[in-house]
Short mmCIF file of C-alpha atoms in Angstrom, two decimals:
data_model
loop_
_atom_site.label_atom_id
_atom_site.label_comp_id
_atom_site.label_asym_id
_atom_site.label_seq_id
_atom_site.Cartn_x
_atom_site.Cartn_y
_atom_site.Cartn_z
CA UNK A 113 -4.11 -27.45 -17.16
CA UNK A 114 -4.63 -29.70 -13.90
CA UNK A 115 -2.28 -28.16 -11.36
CA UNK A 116 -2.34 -29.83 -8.36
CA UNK A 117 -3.33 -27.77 -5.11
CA UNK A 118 -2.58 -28.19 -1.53
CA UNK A 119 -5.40 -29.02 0.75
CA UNK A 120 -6.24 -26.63 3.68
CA UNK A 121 -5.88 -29.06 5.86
CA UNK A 122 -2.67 -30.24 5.27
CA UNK A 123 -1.17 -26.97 6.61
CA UNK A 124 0.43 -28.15 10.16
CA UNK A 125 -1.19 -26.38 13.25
CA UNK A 126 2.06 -24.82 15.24
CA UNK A 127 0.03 -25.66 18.52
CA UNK A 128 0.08 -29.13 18.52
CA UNK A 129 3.53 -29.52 18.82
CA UNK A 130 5.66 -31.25 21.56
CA UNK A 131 9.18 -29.98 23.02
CA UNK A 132 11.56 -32.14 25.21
CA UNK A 133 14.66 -31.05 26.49
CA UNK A 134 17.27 -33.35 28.01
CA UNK A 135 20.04 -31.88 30.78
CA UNK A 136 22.55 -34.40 32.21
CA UNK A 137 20.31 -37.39 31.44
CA UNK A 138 17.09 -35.41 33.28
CA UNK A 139 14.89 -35.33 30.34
CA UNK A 140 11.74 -32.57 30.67
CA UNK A 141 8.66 -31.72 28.70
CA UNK A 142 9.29 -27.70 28.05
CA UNK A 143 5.46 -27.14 27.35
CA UNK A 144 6.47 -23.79 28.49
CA UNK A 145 7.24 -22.84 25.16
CA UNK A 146 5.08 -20.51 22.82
CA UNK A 147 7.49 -20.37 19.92
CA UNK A 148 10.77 -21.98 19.15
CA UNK A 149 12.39 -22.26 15.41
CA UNK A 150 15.57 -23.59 14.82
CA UNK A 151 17.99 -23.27 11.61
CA UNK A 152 21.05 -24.69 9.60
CA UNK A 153 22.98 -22.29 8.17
CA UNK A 154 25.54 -23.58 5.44
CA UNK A 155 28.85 -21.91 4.75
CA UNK A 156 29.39 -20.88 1.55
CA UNK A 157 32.69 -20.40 0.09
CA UNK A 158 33.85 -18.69 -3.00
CA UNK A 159 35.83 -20.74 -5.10
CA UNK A 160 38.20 -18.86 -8.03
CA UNK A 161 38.18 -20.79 -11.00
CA UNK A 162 40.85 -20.11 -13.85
CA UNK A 163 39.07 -19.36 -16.90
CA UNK A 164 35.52 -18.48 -15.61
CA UNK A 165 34.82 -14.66 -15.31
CA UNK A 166 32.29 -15.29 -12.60
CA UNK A 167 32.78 -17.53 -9.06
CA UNK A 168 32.21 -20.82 -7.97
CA UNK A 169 30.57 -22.08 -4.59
CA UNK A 170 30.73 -24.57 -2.34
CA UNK A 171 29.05 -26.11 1.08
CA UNK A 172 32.43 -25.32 3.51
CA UNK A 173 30.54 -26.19 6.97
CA UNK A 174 27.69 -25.07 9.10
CA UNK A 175 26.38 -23.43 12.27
CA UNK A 176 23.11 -24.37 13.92
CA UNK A 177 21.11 -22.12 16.04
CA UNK A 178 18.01 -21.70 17.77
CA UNK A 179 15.56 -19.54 19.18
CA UNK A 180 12.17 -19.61 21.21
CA UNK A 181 9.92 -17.66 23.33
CA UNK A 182 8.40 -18.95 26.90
CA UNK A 183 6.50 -18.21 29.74
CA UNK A 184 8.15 -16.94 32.61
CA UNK A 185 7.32 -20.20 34.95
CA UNK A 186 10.27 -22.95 35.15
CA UNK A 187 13.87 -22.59 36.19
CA UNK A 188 15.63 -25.02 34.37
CA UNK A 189 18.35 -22.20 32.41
CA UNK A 190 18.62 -20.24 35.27
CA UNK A 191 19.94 -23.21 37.14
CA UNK A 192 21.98 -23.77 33.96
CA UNK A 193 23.42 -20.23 34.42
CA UNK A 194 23.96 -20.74 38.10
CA UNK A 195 25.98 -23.98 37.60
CA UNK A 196 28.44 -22.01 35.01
CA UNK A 197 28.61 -18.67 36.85
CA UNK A 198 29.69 -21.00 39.49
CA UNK A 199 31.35 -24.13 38.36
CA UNK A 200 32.96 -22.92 34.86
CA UNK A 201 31.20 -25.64 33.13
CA UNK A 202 28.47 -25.27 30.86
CA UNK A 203 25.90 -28.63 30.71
CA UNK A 204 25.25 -29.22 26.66
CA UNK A 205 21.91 -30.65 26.74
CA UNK A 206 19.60 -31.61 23.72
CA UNK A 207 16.20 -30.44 22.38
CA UNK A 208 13.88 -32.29 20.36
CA UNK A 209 10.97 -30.60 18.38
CA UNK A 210 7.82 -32.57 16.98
CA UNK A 211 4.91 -31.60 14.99
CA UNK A 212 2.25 -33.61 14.25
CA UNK A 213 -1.26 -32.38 13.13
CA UNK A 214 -3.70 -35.26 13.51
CA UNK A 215 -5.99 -33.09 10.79
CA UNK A 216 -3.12 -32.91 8.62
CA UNK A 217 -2.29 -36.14 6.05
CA UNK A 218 1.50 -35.28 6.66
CA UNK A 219 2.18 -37.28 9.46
CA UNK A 220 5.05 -36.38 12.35
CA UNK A 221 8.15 -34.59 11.98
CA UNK A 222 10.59 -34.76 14.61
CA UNK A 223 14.10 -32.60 14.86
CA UNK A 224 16.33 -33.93 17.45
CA UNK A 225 19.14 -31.18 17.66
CA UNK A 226 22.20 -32.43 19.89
CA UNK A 227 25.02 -30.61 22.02
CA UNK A 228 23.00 -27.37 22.51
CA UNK A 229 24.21 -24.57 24.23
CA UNK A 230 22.17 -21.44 25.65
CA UNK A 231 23.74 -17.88 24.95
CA UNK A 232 21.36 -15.55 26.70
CA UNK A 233 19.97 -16.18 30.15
CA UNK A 234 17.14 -14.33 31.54
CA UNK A 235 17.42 -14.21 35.05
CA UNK A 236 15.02 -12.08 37.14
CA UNK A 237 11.99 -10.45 35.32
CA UNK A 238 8.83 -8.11 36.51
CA UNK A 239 6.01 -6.31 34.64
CA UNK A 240 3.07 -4.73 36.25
CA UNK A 241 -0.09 -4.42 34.55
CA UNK A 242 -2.12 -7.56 33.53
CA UNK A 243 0.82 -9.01 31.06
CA UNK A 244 1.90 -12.36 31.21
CA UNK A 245 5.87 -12.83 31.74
CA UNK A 246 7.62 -14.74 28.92
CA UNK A 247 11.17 -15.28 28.25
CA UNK A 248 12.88 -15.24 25.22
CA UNK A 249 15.37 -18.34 24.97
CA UNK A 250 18.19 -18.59 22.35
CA UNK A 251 21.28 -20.80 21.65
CA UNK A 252 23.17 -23.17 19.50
CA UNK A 253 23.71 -26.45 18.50
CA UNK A 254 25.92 -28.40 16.66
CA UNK A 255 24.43 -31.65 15.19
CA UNK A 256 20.72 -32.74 14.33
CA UNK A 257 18.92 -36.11 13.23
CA UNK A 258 15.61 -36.58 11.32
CA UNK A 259 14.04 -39.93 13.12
CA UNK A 260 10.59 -38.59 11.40
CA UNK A 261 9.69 -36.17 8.58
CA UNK A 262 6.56 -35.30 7.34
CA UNK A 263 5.21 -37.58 4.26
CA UNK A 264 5.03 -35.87 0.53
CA UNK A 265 2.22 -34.35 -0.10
CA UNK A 266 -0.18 -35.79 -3.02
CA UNK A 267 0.17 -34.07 -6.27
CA UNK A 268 4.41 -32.62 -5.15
CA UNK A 269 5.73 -35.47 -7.11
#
């Protein structure tokens, strides 16, 4: 039995990744960010089919959301906020996500996710002690593209 094993190295190191997030043509590098993850969630209908004691499925649509964590030290929602508290009208901007691993034989990935919204605003925040402030940062989005994704690994095919 030769079953091929992943190399250590080829695990992707979450720290090396970049974040850019584009507002109204402004485009900024949100190194703020500790964590973000974002997800495609497919709709799944039931389908009754004459005959068949048990259902069918299909793919009936999709939602995409995100979510991330930063520090408390840029602006940029809040003024986001502001504008629609204000103005009624609620910028959709996009973000796009890239890993690369120089270590890793993978190569880049890179997630551009388009027409984002941002559902939860935090707006004024405190702590004493010696904590650092984060933020936690979550939305939506509606479309993404792939322009990069990571190679196969050796022995996966």
């Amino acid at each position: 039995m030769n079953n091929a094993i992943m190399n250590a190295k080829d695990a992707v190191y979450g720290s090396m990744a970049e974040c850019f997030i584009t507002i109204e043509g402004d485009r900024y590098n949100f190194m703020s960010l500790t964590e973000f993850e974002s997800k495609w969630e497919t709709k799944i209908t039931d389908v009754n089919i004459l005959g068949k004691v048990g259902k069918g499925h299909k793919a009936a649509g999709g939602n995409g959301t995100w979510s991330g964590k930063a520090h408390y030290n840029q602006s940029i929602f809040r003024k986001i906020a502001d504008q629609y508290q204000k103005t009624g009208v609620m910028p959709y901007f996009e973000i796009q996500v890239t890993n690369e691993d120089p270590t890793s034989s993978v190569g880049r990935q890179t997630v551009v996710h388009h027409d984002c919204l941002c559902d939860t605003f935090t707006l004024a925040k405190f702590q004493s002690g010696e904590d650092l402030l984060e933020e936690d940062l979550s939305g939506t989005f509606e479309t993404f593209d792939l322009p990069e994704t990571f190679q196969m690994l050796q022995g996966m095919e």
